Amino acid sequence: MKKYFKSALLLLCSVCLFAACADDNDSNPTLKIPETFVLNTPNYAGYTVDLKSTTDSLSLSWSQPDFGGFPVAAHYMVQVSKGDSFKVSQEQADADQTGAKKADYANLSSVLTDCKYKYSAEELDKLIEQLNGWDETNIPNKANVFVRVMSYIPTSTGTTDTVYSNVVKLNVAPYYVMLKAADPELWYLIGACIGDGQWTNSADAVGKSMIPMYVAPDQTYNAKTGKGIIEYVGYLTTAGFKVVKTPGSWEDQLGSSDGALTIVHNDGGSSNICVPSDGYYKITLNTENYSMTVVPYTPAVSTYPQMLIAGDFNGWGTSTAMTACASSNNHDWFYDLDTSADKTTAKFLTDSSWSTNWGGNDFPRGAATQGGANIPVDAGKYRVFFNDITGVYMFMAK
């Protein structure tokens, strides 16, 4: 039996159907919410997956739910349960201040628009370790994992009734890993108006053809996934750009459906995102649902001919220059810092007078302020990024 979805969308369709000729009623589709849809059983479900030794991505695929022939753009999320119950989500348990609710399932993926998903064995291992509350003393040699896919149709007022796929059972050999809060999920700008404008999509091009977006100082991020709101402020031209998740891959990207500022996620035919005129803009991206805005940035902006970095690592010398990411109207700088031998400190400055300098208390990312504190830096190798408009910085481990 099918459930009928009652919404503003259905009401609009009903009005159109009522106005149409009676002869056309049978040919016009009606939006229906099916009882279920098919999650395909992957070939690795037939054996025990050693999560520690599995380095290749694991794949899932499913059929699109039958919405009665009605053309819709469904969204999906992959969910994992420790006991095939799917009663209390991780989000529900986290929101319960009494601590009485214990999660028995969690989302493995963020919002998807394709009927497929690739994930790493490490991602699954961390998720089921968290759900089960395992530590190094009680993690089992083998465990069962239950996977399903949730589908829904987004609307302007929320979502429709959800529909779930069948459940697929997986057999895994988990291993213990020390859990820590996930780093914020970063996305990268690339395009004719970004960096050197060469569209070079590779890890080596980060800082040259690709510029990372920055964490927003006033935001918090999902401890499990690192998802949340990231930002970028800089000079853009009408030449166009896109946003990609992983350097070297176009698989996860944001483009435009109209060659302007209507943003789409993973649309194979998407155009470049183009601002209406050259100038300063603020880009805000929510990595949880891929919503993104590009709006003019109106505060006054200073442009600097150089940017220096100083700290204990160079004896607080004032001759260590950072590299400009763009040849004109540049406000993003990077520097490769090797402090493997010991921890250090750092600040950013425009010249040897120290009249304009930035510092901060946070590591490996934060928002520096004029004349702020020395940034504490852990031992390691980093590509350091700094935006001189907003003062945001990050030390990206190499």
XYZ file of C-alpha atoms in Angstrom:
398
model
C 0.000 0.000 0.000
C 1.344 3.453 -0.899
C 1.312 6.544 1.244
C 0.206 9.769 -0.399
C 2.277 12.816 0.383
C 0.256 15.852 1.363
C 2.129 19.093 0.919
C 2.122 22.431 -0.810
C 3.779 20.731 -3.740
C 0.999 18.165 -4.032
C -1.605 20.897 -3.680
C -0.040 22.790 -6.557
C 0.032 19.672 -8.680
C -3.609 18.964 -7.766
C -4.663 22.425 -8.924
C -2.899 21.900 -12.215
C -4.473 18.483 -12.646
C -7.939 19.828 -11.873
C -7.534 22.514 -14.501
C -6.434 20.011 -17.131
C -8.812 18.154 -19.391
C -10.435 15.073 -17.893
C -8.937 13.000 -20.699
C -5.453 13.766 -19.402
C -5.983 12.565 -15.823
C -4.597 9.099 -16.404
C -1.427 10.407 -18.059
C -0.500 12.918 -15.352
C 1.643 11.341 -12.588
C 0.707 11.739 -8.942
C 3.395 11.982 -6.299
C 3.333 8.898 -4.078
C 5.658 7.860 -1.295
C 6.547 4.154 -1.634
C 6.834 1.799 1.292
C 10.492 1.012 0.540
C 13.165 0.815 -2.155
C 16.088 -1.503 -2.901
C 19.547 -1.204 -1.363
C 21.697 -3.595 -3.375
C 23.693 -6.191 -1.468
C 27.401 -5.491 -2.091
C 29.718 -8.357 -2.913
C 31.703 -7.814 0.305
C 28.597 -8.722 2.322
C 29.488 -12.329 1.583
C 32.599 -12.361 3.748
C 34.106 -10.711 6.831
C 35.645 -7.335 5.993
C 38.868 -6.691 7.885
C 38.461 -2.971 8.542
C 42.075 -2.449 9.586
C 43.652 -3.918 6.450
C 41.065 -2.701 3.934
C 42.499 0.337 2.142
C 40.211 0.487 -0.897
C 36.905 2.351 -0.712
C 33.781 0.331 0.020
C 30.800 1.012 -2.215
C 27.025 0.961 -1.809
C 24.363 1.461 -4.464
C 20.581 1.515 -4.523
C 17.621 2.020 -6.824
C 15.721 5.293 -6.914
C 12.420 5.033 -5.003
C 9.321 4.811 -7.182
C 7.431 8.048 -6.596
C 4.638 7.035 -8.951
C 6.415 8.325 -12.017
C 6.539 11.829 -10.531
C 9.804 13.622 -11.460
C 11.541 14.463 -8.170
C 15.107 15.016 -6.989
C 15.336 12.717 -3.988
C 17.992 13.087 -1.305
C 19.599 10.170 0.527
C 21.544 9.387 3.686
C 23.300 6.104 4.496
C 22.604 4.906 8.039
C 24.351 2.253 10.129
C 22.924 0.372 13.128
C 24.702 -1.833 15.604
C 21.721 -4.135 16.073
C 19.246 -3.755 13.192
C 16.903 -1.704 15.369
C 17.275 1.890 14.094
C 15.351 3.285 17.070
C 17.500 6.097 18.480
C 19.799 8.135 16.226
C 23.106 9.588 17.315
C 21.605 13.082 16.905
C 18.679 12.213 19.183
C 21.009 10.793 21.819
C 23.306 13.831 21.650
C 20.308 16.151 22.105
C 19.069 14.286 25.198
C 20.483 16.255 28.121
C 19.422 13.561 30.611
C 21.692 11.000 28.973
C 18.921 8.401 29.085
C 18.809 7.902 25.323
C 21.506 5.710 23.849
C 22.080 5.760 20.108
C 21.753 2.504 18.216
C 22.270 3.997 14.751
C 24.007 6.930 13.090
C 24.473 8.480 9.664
C 27.470 7.180 7.760
C 27.059 9.744 4.989
C 25.958 13.343 4.680
C 23.193 14.294 2.239
C 23.571 12.566 -1.134
C 21.836 13.140 -4.455
C 23.204 10.106 -6.312
C 22.154 6.486 -5.793
C 25.647 5.424 -4.769
C 28.174 6.093 -2.044
C 31.810 5.277 -1.367
C 33.211 5.206 2.145
C 36.388 4.094 3.854
C 36.785 1.162 6.216
C 38.162 3.587 8.804
C 34.981 5.686 8.674
C 32.840 2.628 9.338
C 35.167 1.406 12.082
C 35.044 4.718 13.969
C 31.266 4.892 13.643
C 30.550 1.432 15.028
C 33.152 1.894 17.773
C 31.335 5.020 18.888
C 27.892 3.400 18.683
C 28.972 0.371 20.711
C 31.100 2.271 23.229
C 34.052 -0.042 22.652
C 37.529 0.651 23.980
C 40.841 -1.164 23.623
C 39.816 -3.695 26.284
C 36.534 -4.955 24.827
C 36.547 -4.487 21.076
C 35.446 -7.807 19.511
C 37.212 -9.781 16.812
C 34.061 -9.816 14.689
C 30.818 -7.853 14.643
C 27.630 -7.477 12.638
C 26.736 -4.137 11.082
C 23.353 -3.263 9.600
C 23.053 -0.707 6.811
C 20.058 1.026 5.240
C 19.425 4.149 3.142
C 16.967 6.881 4.047
C 15.347 8.867 1.228
C 13.337 12.062 1.325
C 12.250 14.900 -0.932
C 13.354 18.372 0.205
C 10.787 21.168 0.063
C 10.832 24.851 0.937
C 9.165 24.065 4.267
C 11.187 21.005 5.247
C 11.038 17.445 3.955
C 8.438 14.912 2.957
C 7.680 11.689 4.772
C 10.852 9.632 4.740
C 11.144 6.226 3.121
C 13.719 3.601 3.989
C 15.406 0.882 1.973
C 15.779 -2.723 2.986
C 18.520 -3.476 5.515
C 21.771 -5.137 4.455
C 23.826 -7.045 7.007
C 27.625 -6.740 6.893
C 30.184 -8.825 8.754
C 33.276 -6.922 9.846
C 36.421 -7.344 11.893
C 36.761 -4.028 13.764
C 39.857 -2.597 15.390
C 40.407 -0.030 18.086
C 41.312 3.529 17.139
C 41.571 6.484 19.496
C 38.556 8.670 18.782
C 38.895 12.429 18.654
C 36.773 15.237 17.322
C 36.883 15.321 13.542
C 38.653 18.226 11.881
C 36.311 20.665 10.119
C 35.540 19.508 6.608
C 37.278 21.780 4.101
C 36.333 22.568 0.511
C 38.492 24.290 -2.074
C 37.893 27.096 -4.565
C 39.204 26.538 -8.094
C 38.682 28.470 -11.300
C 39.662 31.226 -13.668
C 39.367 33.839 -10.902
C 41.044 31.749 -8.190
C 44.796 31.773 -7.528
C 46.723 31.460 -10.783
C 43.478 30.790 -12.668
C 44.761 27.546 -14.209
C 42.044 25.125 -12.978
C 44.770 22.707 -11.849
C 43.013 20.236 -9.554
C 45.682 18.417 -7.560
C 47.087 18.266 -4.051
C 50.225 20.075 -5.246
C 48.075 22.957 -6.568
C 46.640 23.888 -3.149
C 47.741 27.487 -2.600
C 48.307 28.033 -6.317
C 45.306 27.019 -8.437
C 43.210 26.005 -5.438
C 42.482 28.016 -2.292
C 40.945 26.342 0.766
C 37.907 27.876 2.401
C 38.328 28.717 6.086
C 36.515 27.771 9.262
C 34.109 30.410 10.531
C 35.272 31.782 13.922
C 31.787 31.799 15.457
C 30.793 28.302 14.332
C 30.957 24.832 15.874
C 31.458 21.657 13.870
C 30.051 18.159 14.050
C 32.473 16.216 16.254
C 31.910 13.024 14.261
C 31.910 14.320 10.676
C 33.535 17.739 10.874
C 30.659 19.223 8.913
C 29.501 22.766 9.444
C 29.815 26.256 7.984
C 33.012 27.383 6.244
C 33.699 30.739 4.629
C 35.879 32.654 2.230
C 36.261 36.396 1.653
C 38.219 37.648 -1.332
C 38.280 39.320 -4.720
C 36.375 37.509 -7.486
C 35.972 38.318 -11.164
C 33.255 37.294 -13.590
C 35.571 34.633 -15.077
C 33.983 31.945 -12.891
C 34.918 29.243 -10.400
C 33.751 26.000 -8.791
C 34.159 24.451 -5.340
C 35.523 20.926 -4.837
C 35.842 18.774 -1.744
C 39.006 16.808 -2.478
C 42.066 18.101 -4.349
C 42.650 15.844 -7.338
C 39.007 14.805 -7.679
C 35.943 16.312 -9.367
C 33.613 13.700 -7.860
C 32.283 15.993 -5.108
C 31.795 19.534 -6.394
C 29.579 22.616 -6.368
C 28.734 24.466 -9.558
C 25.944 26.583 -10.986
C 22.755 25.583 -12.782
C 22.454 28.929 -14.571
C 26.025 30.170 -15.013
C 25.431 32.638 -12.177
C 24.760 32.108 -8.462
C 22.212 29.273 -8.401
C 24.330 26.615 -6.684
C 23.989 22.880 -7.390
C 25.801 19.928 -5.849
C 27.230 17.099 -7.977
C 25.318 18.060 -11.103
C 27.290 16.581 -13.985
C 26.195 19.345 -16.301
C 26.770 22.259 -13.952
C 28.294 25.506 -15.168
C 30.893 27.668 -13.494
C 29.743 29.902 -10.650
C 29.993 33.483 -11.911
C 29.544 36.690 -9.929
C 27.726 39.542 -11.717
C 30.689 41.952 -11.509
C 34.289 42.012 -10.349
C 34.706 42.823 -6.682
C 34.923 41.529 -3.141
C 32.577 38.738 -2.092
C 31.882 36.503 0.891
C 31.223 32.821 0.174
C 29.465 30.816 2.887
C 29.112 27.043 2.532
C 27.247 24.671 4.845
C 28.956 21.319 4.269
C 26.103 19.512 6.025
C 23.561 20.217 3.273
C 25.700 21.845 0.527
C 23.811 25.134 0.621
C 26.048 28.009 -0.442
C 25.686 31.766 -0.803
C 27.885 34.300 -2.600
C 27.200 37.890 -1.539
C 29.079 41.195 -1.932
C 31.530 42.026 0.859
C 31.204 45.737 1.656
C 33.675 46.593 4.488
C 36.802 48.493 3.484
C 39.685 46.249 2.439
C 43.445 46.922 2.632
C 45.812 45.387 0.117
C 49.378 44.502 1.150
C 52.359 44.081 -1.184
C 53.823 41.329 0.993
C 53.108 39.190 4.027
C 55.728 37.860 6.419
C 55.641 35.123 9.050
C 57.781 35.141 12.170
C 58.168 33.151 15.368
C 60.485 31.093 17.497
C 61.146 28.910 14.429
C 63.146 31.746 12.753
C 64.271 33.678 15.820
C 61.494 36.187 15.248
C 63.248 37.396 12.131
C 61.309 39.666 9.770
C 62.511 38.417 6.402
C 60.537 35.163 6.009
C 58.087 35.921 3.212
C 54.835 34.089 2.572
C 53.716 33.318 -1.007
C 50.790 35.189 -2.531
C 48.095 32.874 -3.892
C 47.099 35.327 -6.656
C 49.069 37.805 -8.781
C 46.617 40.690 -8.278
C 44.072 41.709 -5.643
C 45.590 39.024 -3.432
C 44.558 38.469 0.166
C 45.540 34.820 0.706
C 49.084 33.790 1.578
C 50.801 30.491 2.302
C 54.089 29.284 3.718
C 55.563 25.803 4.155
C 56.700 25.517 7.771
C 58.892 22.662 9.009
C 59.063 22.578 12.782
C 59.421 18.828 13.134
C 62.075 19.080 15.818
C 60.007 20.952 18.362
C 56.912 23.031 18.930
C 57.125 26.717 18.077
C 55.172 29.965 17.829
C 54.130 32.192 14.904
C 52.614 35.543 13.924
C 51.860 37.295 10.629
C 53.174 40.773 9.810
C 53.325 43.138 6.851
C 56.844 44.539 7.377
C 59.732 44.727 9.807
C 58.191 47.598 11.755
C 55.593 45.274 13.264
C 53.073 48.121 12.969
C 50.585 45.748 11.367
C 50.682 42.196 12.692
C 48.249 39.430 13.557
C 48.279 36.733 16.229
C 45.924 34.322 17.945
C 45.539 31.769 20.689
C 44.215 28.815 18.672
C 45.924 26.017 16.749
C 45.787 24.567 14.129
C 43.180 27.078 12.942
C 41.678 30.270 14.240
C 40.993 33.965 13.723
C 43.974 36.223 14.318
C 43.580 39.771 15.597
C 45.727 42.867 15.206
C 48.537 42.670 17.758
C 47.217 39.347 19.029
C 49.052 36.649 20.979
C 51.744 34.377 19.619
C 50.107 31.400 17.892
C 51.183 28.141 19.619
C 52.294 25.612 16.981
C 52.768 21.883 17.592
C 55.808 20.139 16.178
C 55.253 19.017 12.588
C 55.264 20.041 8.941
C 52.552 22.416 7.742
C 51.357 24.498 4.834
C 50.226 27.655 6.621
C 47.400 29.752 5.121
C 46.430 33.276 6.129
C 43.685 35.584 4.843
C 44.535 39.234 5.539
C 40.923 40.465 5.209
C 39.355 38.323 7.913
C 42.495 37.318 9.835
C 41.622 33.625 9.645
C 44.508 31.168 9.445
C 45.151 27.460 9.423
C 48.119 25.144 9.679
C 47.441 22.243 7.313
C 49.536 19.174 8.146
C 51.685 17.927 5.270
